[in-house]
Amino acid sequence: MDSQIPPVRMVVGPPGSGKTYFCRRTALHQPRVLWLDPSRTEQLSDRAIRSTSAASVARTIRARTAFEIVYYPVGESAREGPGQVMRAAAVKHGRVHVVVDEHRLLVGRGRRTLPGFDEYLRTHRHHDLSVDLISQRLADAHPDASTVVQRVIIFGAASPADREKIRKDYGREVLTSVEQLRQYQYVFVCTQTGITGTRGGREKIA
């Protein structure tokens, strides 16, 4: 496993900008991957287990030493399911890399009724988890997510609200860098040190 992956990263950008590819490539290098996709579009890999059943996903996490799982929290399972699978991942021996695709649909602004999920997002340091939160819009990020993120990976600003949030939270220089990005490039921000930079979208970030 890549031990340099920060515990929580937020990866944002417009459709087609490279954010999902970036997270998928990271995930496929980890021995234990749980990908939550409320939009039901992610396949991850040919060997991935895909399920809409939180109970089945939780059993698989508990039973296997290595896995690639894509969980689609839809229908009746959309409320309780994310917390259920996160509880299973949090107590697993060995780090589980969790990817939440379009995370605003699960933990976005105004959505605070998912038992368990928000708790593990806030207390990730007490569990052996690394988490990637993917979203098209930075402005829609859950406030709790914003406070625990160690890296922000920005593939572009999807709206004026996103540009304003980048300027307000990270400074005008970062916003200028984002506005000058070429295809598949991204700007990274280390929220703990203030270090920023621009890299190609197909390069690994340390």
mmCIF file with all atom_site columns, C-alpha atoms in Angstrom:
data_model
loop_
_atom_site.group_PDB
_atom_site.id
_atom_site.type_symbol
_atom_site.label_atom_id
_atom_site.label_alt_id
_atom_site.label_comp_id
_atom_site.label_asym_id
_atom_site.label_entity_id
_atom_site.label_seq_id
_atom_site.pdbx_PDB_ins_code
_atom_site.Cartn_x
_atom_site.Cartn_y
_atom_site.Cartn_z
_atom_site.occupancy
_atom_site.B_iso_or_equiv
_atom_site.pdbx_formal_charge
_atom_site.auth_seq_id
_atom_site.auth_comp_id
_atom_site.auth_asym_id
_atom_site.auth_atom_id
_atom_site.pdbx_PDB_model_num
ATOM 1   C CA . MET A 1 1   ? 0.000   0.000   0.000   1.00 0.00 ? 1   MET A CA 1
ATOM 2   C CA . ASP A 1 2   ? 1.115   3.566   -0.616  1.00 0.00 ? 2   ASP A CA 1
ATOM 3   C CA . SER A 1 3   ? 1.701   4.773   2.953   1.00 0.00 ? 3   SER A CA 1
ATOM 4   C CA . GLN A 1 4   ? 2.042   8.364   1.762   1.00 0.00 ? 4   GLN A CA 1
ATOM 5   C CA . ILE A 1 5   ? -1.634  8.757   0.926   1.00 0.00 ? 5   ILE A CA 1
ATOM 6   C CA . PRO A 1 6   ? -2.985  11.381  3.358   1.00 0.00 ? 6   PRO A CA 1
ATOM 7   C CA . PRO A 1 7   ? -5.818  10.143  5.594   1.00 0.00 ? 7   PRO A CA 1
ATOM 8   C CA . VAL A 1 8   ? -8.397  12.384  3.905   1.00 0.00 ? 8   VAL A CA 1
ATOM 9   C CA . ARG A 1 9   ? -8.188  13.991  0.461   1.00 0.00 ? 9   ARG A CA 1
ATOM 10  C CA . MET A 1 10  ? -10.822 16.024  -1.337  1.00 0.00 ? 10  MET A CA 1
ATOM 11  C CA . VAL A 1 11  ? -10.680 15.744  -5.121  1.00 0.00 ? 11  VAL A CA 1
ATOM 12  C CA . VAL A 1 12  ? -12.794 18.232  -7.062  1.00 0.00 ? 12  VAL A CA 1
ATOM 13  C CA . GLY A 1 13  ? -13.321 19.333  -10.638 1.00 0.00 ? 13  GLY A CA 1
ATOM 14  C CA . PRO A 1 14  ? -15.784 19.517  -13.528 1.00 0.00 ? 14  PRO A CA 1
ATOM 15  C CA . PRO A 1 15  ? -16.918 16.372  -15.391 1.00 0.00 ? 15  PRO A CA 1
ATOM 16  C CA . GLY A 1 16  ? -14.157 14.905  -17.563 1.00 0.00 ? 16  GLY A CA 1
ATOM 17  C CA . SER A 1 17  ? -11.366 16.785  -15.801 1.00 0.00 ? 17  SER A CA 1
ATOM 18  C CA . GLY A 1 18  ? -9.567  13.654  -14.573 1.00 0.00 ? 18  GLY A CA 1
ATOM 19  C CA . LYS A 1 19  ? -10.577 13.493  -10.898 1.00 0.00 ? 19  LYS A CA 1
ATOM 20  C CA . THR A 1 20  ? -12.146 10.015  -11.022 1.00 0.00 ? 20  THR A CA 1
ATOM 21  C CA . TYR A 1 21  ? -9.227  8.620   -13.034 1.00 0.00 ? 21  TYR A CA 1
ATOM 22  C CA . PHE A 1 22  ? -6.859  10.071  -10.439 1.00 0.00 ? 22  PHE A CA 1
ATOM 23  C CA . CYS A 1 23  ? -8.708  8.396   -7.560  1.00 0.00 ? 23  CYS A CA 1
ATOM 24  C CA . ARG A 1 24  ? -9.192  5.121   -9.427  1.00 0.00 ? 24  ARG A CA 1
ATOM 25  C CA . ARG A 1 25  ? -5.495  4.805   -10.137 1.00 0.00 ? 25  ARG A CA 1
ATOM 26  C CA . THR A 1 26  ? -4.695  5.386   -6.465  1.00 0.00 ? 26  THR A CA 1
ATOM 27  C CA . ALA A 1 27  ? -7.328  2.877   -5.371  1.00 0.00 ? 27  ALA A CA 1
ATOM 28  C CA . LEU A 1 28  ? -6.083  0.109   -7.657  1.00 0.00 ? 28  LEU A CA 1
ATOM 29  C CA . HIS A 1 29  ? -2.714  0.176   -5.877  1.00 0.00 ? 29  HIS A CA 1
ATOM 30  C CA . GLN A 1 30  ? -4.297  -0.541  -2.474  1.00 0.00 ? 30  GLN A CA 1
ATOM 31  C CA . PRO A 1 31  ? -4.978  -4.037  -1.108  1.00 0.00 ? 31  PRO A CA 1
ATOM 32  C CA . ARG A 1 32  ? -8.352  -3.123  0.420   1.00 0.00 ? 32  ARG A CA 1
ATOM 33  C CA . VAL A 1 33  ? -10.642 -0.713  -1.437  1.00 0.00 ? 33  VAL A CA 1
ATOM 34  C CA . LEU A 1 34  ? -14.212 0.321   -0.695  1.00 0.00 ? 34  LEU A CA 1
ATOM 35  C CA . TRP A 1 35  ? -15.700 2.632   -3.353  1.00 0.00 ? 35  TRP A CA 1
ATOM 36  C CA . LEU A 1 36  ? -19.091 4.215   -2.602  1.00 0.00 ? 36  LEU A CA 1
ATOM 37  C CA . ASP A 1 37  ? -20.900 5.442   -5.694  1.00 0.00 ? 37  ASP A CA 1
ATOM 38  C CA . PRO A 1 38  ? -24.460 6.764   -5.313  1.00 0.00 ? 38  PRO A CA 1
ATOM 39  C CA . SER A 1 39  ? -24.601 7.518   -9.053  1.00 0.00 ? 39  SER A CA 1
ATOM 40  C CA . ARG A 1 40  ? -24.012 3.806   -9.913  1.00 0.00 ? 40  ARG A CA 1
ATOM 41  C CA . THR A 1 41  ? -21.557 4.546   -12.741 1.00 0.00 ? 41  THR A CA 1
ATOM 42  C CA . GLU A 1 42  ? -18.206 3.343   -11.326 1.00 0.00 ? 42  GLU A CA 1
ATOM 43  C CA . GLN A 1 43  ? -16.938 -0.157  -12.188 1.00 0.00 ? 43  GLN A CA 1
ATOM 44  C CA . LEU A 1 44  ? -13.405 0.207   -10.724 1.00 0.00 ? 44  LEU A CA 1
ATOM 45  C CA . SER A 1 45  ? -11.985 -2.975  -12.300 1.00 0.00 ? 45  SER A CA 1
ATOM 46  C CA . ASP A 1 46  ? -12.982 -6.315  -13.803 1.00 0.00 ? 46  ASP A CA 1
ATOM 47  C CA . ARG A 1 47  ? -12.236 -8.067  -10.511 1.00 0.00 ? 47  ARG A CA 1
ATOM 48  C CA . ALA A 1 48  ? -14.219 -5.678  -8.318  1.00 0.00 ? 48  ALA A CA 1
ATOM 49  C CA . ILE A 1 49  ? -17.230 -6.918  -6.382  1.00 0.00 ? 49  ILE A CA 1
ATOM 50  C CA . ARG A 1 50  ? -20.243 -4.669  -7.013  1.00 0.00 ? 50  ARG A CA 1
ATOM 51  C CA . SER A 1 51  ? -23.294 -4.606  -4.783  1.00 0.00 ? 51  SER A CA 1
ATOM 52  C CA . THR A 1 52  ? -26.288 -2.543  -3.675  1.00 0.00 ? 52  THR A CA 1
ATOM 53  C CA . SER A 1 53  ? -26.500 -4.497  -0.396  1.00 0.00 ? 53  SER A CA 1
ATOM 54  C CA . ALA A 1 54  ? -24.744 -2.890  2.570   1.00 0.00 ? 54  ALA A CA 1
ATOM 55  C CA . ALA A 1 55  ? -25.025 -6.109  4.577   1.00 0.00 ? 55  ALA A CA 1
ATOM 56  C CA . SER A 1 56  ? -23.330 -8.110  1.817   1.00 0.00 ? 56  SER A CA 1
ATOM 57  C CA . VAL A 1 57  ? -20.560 -5.527  1.467   1.00 0.00 ? 57  VAL A CA 1
ATOM 58  C CA . ALA A 1 58  ? -19.956 -5.487  5.227   1.00 0.00 ? 58  ALA A CA 1
ATOM 59  C CA . ARG A 1 59  ? -19.702 -9.307  5.306   1.00 0.00 ? 59  ARG A CA 1
ATOM 60  C CA . THR A 1 60  ? -17.186 -9.262  2.463   1.00 0.00 ? 60  THR A CA 1
ATOM 61  C CA . ILE A 1 61  ? -15.049 -6.655  4.217   1.00 0.00 ? 61  ILE A CA 1
ATOM 62  C CA . ARG A 1 62  ? -15.010 -8.722  7.399   1.00 0.00 ? 62  ARG A CA 1
ATOM 63  C CA . ALA A 1 63  ? -14.271 -12.004 5.617   1.00 0.00 ? 63  ALA A CA 1
ATOM 64  C CA . ARG A 1 64  ? -11.500 -11.066 3.175   1.00 0.00 ? 64  ARG A CA 1
ATOM 65  C CA . THR A 1 65  ? -7.940  -9.904  3.739   1.00 0.00 ? 65  THR A CA 1
ATOM 66  C CA . ALA A 1 66  ? -7.890  -8.084  0.380   1.00 0.00 ? 66  ALA A CA 1
ATOM 67  C CA . PHE A 1 67  ? -10.754 -6.792  -1.711  1.00 0.00 ? 67  PHE A CA 1
ATOM 68  C CA . GLU A 1 68  ? -12.018 -4.315  -4.261  1.00 0.00 ? 68  GLU A CA 1
ATOM 69  C CA . ILE A 1 69  ? -15.642 -3.449  -3.599  1.00 0.00 ? 69  ILE A CA 1
ATOM 70  C CA . VAL A 1 70  ? -17.944 -0.945  -5.273  1.00 0.00 ? 70  VAL A CA 1
ATOM 71  C CA . TYR A 1 71  ? -21.002 -0.254  -3.150  1.00 0.00 ? 71  TYR A CA 1
ATOM 72  C CA . TYR A 1 72  ? -23.997 1.505   -4.700  1.00 0.00 ? 72  TYR A CA 1
ATOM 73  C CA . PRO A 1 73  ? -26.044 3.077   -1.853  1.00 0.00 ? 73  PRO A CA 1
ATOM 74  C CA . VAL A 1 74  ? -29.425 3.315   -3.525  1.00 0.00 ? 74  VAL A CA 1
ATOM 75  C CA . GLY A 1 75  ? -33.034 2.811   -2.542  1.00 0.00 ? 75  GLY A CA 1
ATOM 76  C CA . GLU A 1 76  ? -33.756 1.843   1.047   1.00 0.00 ? 76  GLU A CA 1
ATOM 77  C CA . SER A 1 77  ? -30.064 1.268   1.790   1.00 0.00 ? 77  SER A CA 1
ATOM 78  C CA . ALA A 1 78  ? -29.078 4.834   0.910   1.00 0.00 ? 78  ALA A CA 1
ATOM 79  C CA . ARG A 1 79  ? -29.716 6.118   4.440   1.00 0.00 ? 79  ARG A CA 1
ATOM 80  C CA . GLU A 1 80  ? -28.275 3.415   6.710   1.00 0.00 ? 80  GLU A CA 1
ATOM 81  C CA . GLY A 1 81  ? -25.975 1.631   4.277   1.00 0.00 ? 81  GLY A CA 1
ATOM 82  C CA . PRO A 1 82  ? -22.987 4.016   4.137   1.00 0.00 ? 82  PRO A CA 1
ATOM 83  C CA . GLY A 1 83  ? -22.618 3.987   7.915   1.00 0.00 ? 83  GLY A CA 1
ATOM 84  C CA . GLN A 1 84  ? -22.912 0.201   7.984   1.00 0.00 ? 84  GLN A CA 1
ATOM 85  C CA . VAL A 1 85  ? -20.133 -0.394  5.466   1.00 0.00 ? 85  VAL A CA 1
ATOM 86  C CA . MET A 1 86  ? -17.947 2.289   7.055   1.00 0.00 ? 86  MET A CA 1
ATOM 87  C CA . ARG A 1 87  ? -18.264 0.578   10.446  1.00 0.00 ? 87  ARG A CA 1
ATOM 88  C CA . ALA A 1 88  ? -17.050 -2.658  8.893   1.00 0.00 ? 88  ALA A CA 1
ATOM 89  C CA . ALA A 1 89  ? -14.136 -0.880  7.197   1.00 0.00 ? 89  ALA A CA 1
ATOM 90  C CA . ALA A 1 90  ? -13.154 1.025   10.341  1.00 0.00 ? 90  ALA A CA 1
ATOM 91  C CA . VAL A 1 91  ? -12.591 -2.097  12.446  1.00 0.00 ? 91  VAL A CA 1
ATOM 92  C CA . LYS A 1 92  ? -10.825 -4.065  9.721   1.00 0.00 ? 92  LYS A CA 1
ATOM 93  C CA . HIS A 1 93  ? -7.278  -5.172  10.547  1.00 0.00 ? 93  HIS A CA 1
ATOM 94  C CA . GLY A 1 94  ? -5.190  -3.335  7.942   1.00 0.00 ? 94  GLY A CA 1
ATOM 95  C CA . ARG A 1 95  ? -5.989  -0.011  6.341   1.00 0.00 ? 95  ARG A CA 1
ATOM 96  C CA . VAL A 1 96  ? -9.005  0.250   4.078   1.00 0.00 ? 96  VAL A CA 1
ATOM 97  C CA . HIS A 1 97  ? -8.908  2.902   1.358   1.00 0.00 ? 97  HIS A CA 1
ATOM 98  C CA . VAL A 1 98  ? -12.387 4.407   0.984   1.00 0.00 ? 98  VAL A CA 1
ATOM 99  C CA . VAL A 1 99  ? -13.455 6.444   -2.043  1.00 0.00 ? 99  VAL A CA 1
ATOM 100 C CA . VAL A 1 100 ? -16.728 8.378   -1.924  1.00 0.00 ? 100 VAL A CA 1
ATOM 101 C CA . ASP A 1 101 ? -17.743 9.356   -5.440  1.00 0.00 ? 101 ASP A CA 1
ATOM 102 C CA . GLU A 1 102 ? -19.913 12.479  -5.662  1.00 0.00 ? 102 GLU A CA 1
ATOM 103 C CA . HIS A 1 103 ? -19.625 12.723  -1.901  1.00 0.00 ? 103 HIS A CA 1
ATOM 104 C CA . ARG A 1 104 ? -22.025 15.659  -1.744  1.00 0.00 ? 104 ARG A CA 1
ATOM 105 C CA . LEU A 1 105 ? -24.844 13.159  -2.413  1.00 0.00 ? 105 LEU A CA 1
ATOM 106 C CA . LEU A 1 106 ? -23.962 11.368  0.836   1.00 0.00 ? 106 LEU A CA 1
ATOM 107 C CA . VAL A 1 107 ? -22.284 13.911  3.096   1.00 0.00 ? 107 VAL A CA 1
ATOM 108 C CA . GLY A 1 108 ? -22.846 17.142  1.199   1.00 0.00 ? 108 GLY A CA 1
ATOM 109 C CA . ARG A 1 109 ? -24.084 20.429  2.576   1.00 0.00 ? 109 ARG A CA 1
ATOM 110 C CA . GLY A 1 110 ? -27.449 20.031  4.268   1.00 0.00 ? 110 GLY A CA 1
ATOM 111 C CA . ARG A 1 111 ? -27.217 16.223  4.458   1.00 0.00 ? 111 ARG A CA 1
ATOM 112 C CA . ARG A 1 112 ? -26.497 15.254  8.057   1.00 0.00 ? 112 ARG A CA 1
ATOM 113 C CA . THR A 1 113 ? -28.759 12.235  8.511   1.00 0.00 ? 113 THR A CA 1
ATOM 114 C CA . LEU A 1 114 ? -26.453 9.339   7.615   1.00 0.00 ? 114 LEU A CA 1
ATOM 115 C CA . PRO A 1 115 ? -25.812 7.400   10.824  1.00 0.00 ? 115 PRO A CA 1
ATOM 116 C CA . GLY A 1 116 ? -22.184 6.362   11.148  1.00 0.00 ? 116 GLY A CA 1
ATOM 117 C CA . PHE A 1 117 ? -20.687 7.902   8.035   1.00 0.00 ? 117 PHE A CA 1
ATOM 118 C CA . ASP A 1 118 ? -20.122 11.415  9.333   1.00 0.00 ? 118 ASP A CA 1
ATOM 119 C CA . GLU A 1 119 ? -18.830 9.961   12.598  1.00 0.00 ? 119 GLU A CA 1
ATOM 120 C CA . TYR A 1 120 ? -16.082 8.009   10.845  1.00 0.00 ? 120 TYR A CA 1
ATOM 121 C CA . LEU A 1 121 ? -15.213 10.956  8.655   1.00 0.00 ? 121 LEU A CA 1
ATOM 122 C CA . ARG A 1 122 ? -14.623 13.084  11.737  1.00 0.00 ? 122 ARG A CA 1
ATOM 123 C CA . THR A 1 123 ? -12.813 10.370  13.730  1.00 0.00 ? 123 THR A CA 1
ATOM 124 C CA . HIS A 1 124 ? -10.759 8.773   10.939  1.00 0.00 ? 124 HIS A CA 1
ATOM 125 C CA . ARG A 1 125 ? -7.573  9.207   12.996  1.00 0.00 ? 125 ARG A CA 1
ATOM 126 C CA . HIS A 1 126 ? -8.868  6.597   15.427  1.00 0.00 ? 126 HIS A CA 1
ATOM 127 C CA . HIS A 1 127 ? -9.436  4.072   12.636  1.00 0.00 ? 127 HIS A CA 1
ATOM 128 C CA . ASP A 1 128 ? -7.124  2.679   9.987   1.00 0.00 ? 128 ASP A CA 1
ATOM 129 C CA . LEU A 1 129 ? -8.813  4.428   7.061   1.00 0.00 ? 129 LEU A CA 1
ATOM 130 C CA . SER A 1 130 ? -7.759  6.632   4.187   1.00 0.00 ? 130 SER A CA 1
ATOM 131 C CA . VAL A 1 131 ? -10.568 8.484   2.438   1.00 0.00 ? 131 VAL A CA 1
ATOM 132 C CA . ASP A 1 132 ? -10.896 10.195  -0.940  1.00 0.00 ? 132 ASP A CA 1
ATOM 133 C CA . LEU A 1 133 ? -13.919 12.472  -1.309  1.00 0.00 ? 133 LEU A CA 1
ATOM 134 C CA . ILE A 1 134 ? -14.795 13.207  -4.953  1.00 0.00 ? 134 ILE A CA 1
ATOM 135 C CA . SER A 1 135 ? -17.064 16.054  -5.991  1.00 0.00 ? 135 SER A CA 1
ATOM 136 C CA . GLN A 1 136 ? -17.715 18.231  -9.004  1.00 0.00 ? 136 GLN A CA 1
ATOM 137 C CA . ARG A 1 137 ? -18.118 21.300  -6.804  1.00 0.00 ? 137 ARG A CA 1
ATOM 138 C CA . LEU A 1 138 ? -15.918 22.421  -3.942  1.00 0.00 ? 138 LEU A CA 1
ATOM 139 C CA . ALA A 1 139 ? -18.630 24.813  -2.775  1.00 0.00 ? 139 ALA A CA 1
ATOM 140 C CA . ASP A 1 140 ? -20.907 21.839  -1.981  1.00 0.00 ? 140 ASP A CA 1
ATOM 141 C CA . ALA A 1 141 ? -18.454 20.192  0.404   1.00 0.00 ? 141 ALA A CA 1
ATOM 142 C CA . HIS A 1 142 ? -19.749 19.108  3.788   1.00 0.00 ? 142 HIS A CA 1
ATOM 143 C CA . PRO A 1 143 ? -18.392 21.452  6.520   1.00 0.00 ? 143 PRO A CA 1
ATOM 144 C CA . ASP A 1 144 ? -17.088 18.475  8.521   1.00 0.00 ? 144 ASP A CA 1
ATOM 145 C CA . ALA A 1 145 ? -15.245 17.198  5.454   1.00 0.00 ? 145 ALA A CA 1
ATOM 146 C CA . SER A 1 146 ? -13.573 20.555  4.965   1.00 0.00 ? 146 SER A CA 1
ATOM 147 C CA . THR A 1 147 ? -12.178 20.520  8.506   1.00 0.00 ? 147 THR A CA 1
ATOM 148 C CA . VAL A 1 148 ? -10.514 17.077  8.282   1.00 0.00 ? 148 VAL A CA 1
ATOM 149 C CA . VAL A 1 149 ? -9.057  17.171  4.769   1.00 0.00 ? 149 VAL A CA 1
ATOM 150 C CA . GLN A 1 150 ? -5.235  17.097  4.548   1.00 0.00 ? 150 GLN A CA 1
ATOM 151 C CA . ARG A 1 151 ? -4.992  17.490  0.758   1.00 0.00 ? 151 ARG A CA 1
ATOM 152 C CA . VAL A 1 152 ? -7.267  19.280  -1.666  1.00 0.00 ? 152 VAL A CA 1
ATOM 153 C CA . ILE A 1 153 ? -6.789  18.240  -5.296  1.00 0.00 ? 153 ILE A CA 1
ATOM 154 C CA . ILE A 1 154 ? -8.397  20.745  -7.686  1.00 0.00 ? 154 ILE A CA 1
ATOM 155 C CA . PHE A 1 155 ? -8.848  19.807  -11.340 1.00 0.00 ? 155 PHE A CA 1
ATOM 156 C CA . GLY A 1 156 ? -10.807 22.960  -12.080 1.00 0.00 ? 156 GLY A CA 1
ATOM 157 C CA . ALA A 1 157 ? -13.572 25.239  -10.815 1.00 0.00 ? 157 ALA A CA 1
ATOM 158 C CA . ALA A 1 158 ? -17.045 24.266  -11.976 1.00 0.00 ? 158 ALA A CA 1
ATOM 159 C CA . SER A 1 159 ? -18.827 27.469  -10.991 1.00 0.00 ? 159 SER A CA 1
ATOM 160 C CA . PRO A 1 160 ? -18.353 31.059  -9.785  1.00 0.00 ? 160 PRO A CA 1
ATOM 161 C CA . ALA A 1 161 ? -19.158 29.816  -6.271  1.00 0.00 ? 161 ALA A CA 1
ATOM 162 C CA . ASP A 1 162 ? -16.262 27.350  -6.510  1.00 0.00 ? 162 ASP A CA 1
ATOM 163 C CA . ARG A 1 163 ? -13.880 30.063  -7.683  1.00 0.00 ? 163 ARG A CA 1
ATOM 164 C CA . GLU A 1 164 ? -14.906 32.290  -4.812  1.00 0.00 ? 164 GLU A CA 1
ATOM 165 C CA . LYS A 1 165 ? -14.439 29.469  -2.290  1.00 0.00 ? 165 LYS A CA 1
ATOM 166 C CA . ILE A 1 166 ? -10.966 28.714  -3.671  1.00 0.00 ? 166 ILE A CA 1
ATOM 167 C CA . ARG A 1 167 ? -10.030 32.388  -3.404  1.00 0.00 ? 167 ARG A CA 1
ATOM 168 C CA . LYS A 1 168 ? -11.438 32.702  0.106   1.00 0.00 ? 168 LYS A CA 1
ATOM 169 C CA . ASP A 1 169 ? -10.052 29.448  1.532   1.00 0.00 ? 169 ASP A CA 1
ATOM 170 C CA . TYR A 1 170 ? -6.726  29.094  -0.302  1.00 0.00 ? 170 TYR A CA 1
ATOM 171 C CA . GLY A 1 171 ? -5.878  32.516  -1.699  1.00 0.00 ? 171 GLY A CA 1
ATOM 172 C CA . ARG A 1 172 ? -5.836  34.383  -4.980  1.00 0.00 ? 172 ARG A CA 1
ATOM 173 C CA . GLU A 1 173 ? -2.600  32.727  -6.148  1.00 0.00 ? 173 GLU A CA 1
ATOM 174 C CA . VAL A 1 174 ? -4.183  29.282  -5.922  1.00 0.00 ? 174 VAL A CA 1
ATOM 175 C CA . LEU A 1 175 ? -7.252  30.512  -7.801  1.00 0.00 ? 175 LEU A CA 1
ATOM 176 C CA . THR A 1 176 ? -5.014  31.913  -10.556 1.00 0.00 ? 176 THR A CA 1
ATOM 177 C CA . SER A 1 177 ? -3.219  28.563  -10.814 1.00 0.00 ? 177 SER A CA 1
ATOM 178 C CA . VAL A 1 178 ? -6.560  26.755  -11.094 1.00 0.00 ? 178 VAL A CA 1
ATOM 179 C CA . GLU A 1 179 ? -7.729  29.119  -13.837 1.00 0.00 ? 179 GLU A CA 1
ATOM 180 C CA . GLN A 1 180 ? -4.531  28.395  -15.813 1.00 0.00 ? 180 GLN A CA 1
ATOM 181 C CA . LEU A 1 181 ? -4.769  24.589  -15.654 1.00 0.00 ? 181 LEU A CA 1
ATOM 182 C CA . ARG A 1 182 ? -4.411  22.604  -18.853 1.00 0.00 ? 182 ARG A CA 1
ATOM 183 C CA . GLN A 1 183 ? -6.249  19.334  -19.488 1.00 0.00 ? 183 GLN A CA 1
ATOM 184 C CA . TYR A 1 184 ? -5.649  16.701  -16.765 1.00 0.00 ? 184 TYR A CA 1
ATOM 185 C CA . GLN A 1 185 ? -3.551  19.064  -14.685 1.00 0.00 ? 185 GLN A CA 1
ATOM 186 C CA . TYR A 1 186 ? -4.459  19.791  -11.096 1.00 0.00 ? 186 TYR A CA 1
ATOM 187 C CA . VAL A 1 187 ? -3.537  22.121  -8.275  1.00 0.00 ? 187 VAL A CA 1
ATOM 188 C CA . PHE A 1 188 ? -2.851  20.529  -4.896  1.00 0.00 ? 188 PHE A CA 1
ATOM 189 C CA . VAL A 1 189 ? -3.121  22.276  -1.552  1.00 0.00 ? 189 VAL A CA 1
ATOM 190 C CA . CYS A 1 190 ? -1.707  20.854  1.667   1.00 0.00 ? 190 CYS A CA 1
ATOM 191 C CA . THR A 1 191 ? -4.089  22.272  4.241   1.00 0.00 ? 191 THR A CA 1
ATOM 192 C CA . GLN A 1 192 ? -1.693  21.626  7.145   1.00 0.00 ? 192 GLN A CA 1
ATOM 193 C CA . THR A 1 193 ? 1.442   23.267  5.721   1.00 0.00 ? 193 THR A CA 1
ATOM 194 C CA . GLY A 1 194 ? 0.017   25.645  3.109   1.00 0.00 ? 194 GLY A CA 1
ATOM 195 C CA . ILE A 1 195 ? 2.215   24.103  0.412   1.00 0.00 ? 195 ILE A CA 1
ATOM 196 C CA . THR A 1 196 ? 0.637   24.298  -3.042  1.00 0.00 ? 196 THR A CA 1
ATOM 197 C CA . GLY A 1 197 ? 1.670   23.331  -6.545  1.00 0.00 ? 197 GLY A CA 1
ATOM 198 C CA . THR A 1 198 ? 0.546   22.257  -9.993  1.00 0.00 ? 198 THR A CA 1
ATOM 199 C CA . ARG A 1 199 ? 1.029   18.763  -11.385 1.00 0.00 ? 199 ARG A CA 1
ATOM 200 C CA . GLY A 1 200 ? -0.057  16.692  -14.328 1.00 0.00 ? 200 GLY A CA 1
ATOM 201 C CA . GLY A 1 201 ? -3.230  14.727  -13.825 1.00 0.00 ? 201 GLY A CA 1
ATOM 202 C CA . ARG A 1 202 ? -1.480  11.445  -14.577 1.00 0.00 ? 202 ARG A CA 1
ATOM 203 C CA . GLU A 1 203 ? 1.275   11.919  -12.002 1.00 0.00 ? 203 GLU A CA 1
ATOM 204 C CA . LYS A 1 204 ? 1.049   10.629  -8.459  1.00 0.00 ? 204 LYS A CA 1
ATOM 205 C CA . ILE A 1 205 ? 0.892   13.179  -5.677  1.00 0.00 ? 205 ILE A CA 1
ATOM 206 C CA . ALA A 1 206 ? 2.959   12.464  -2.583  1.00 0.00 ? 206 ALA A CA 1
#
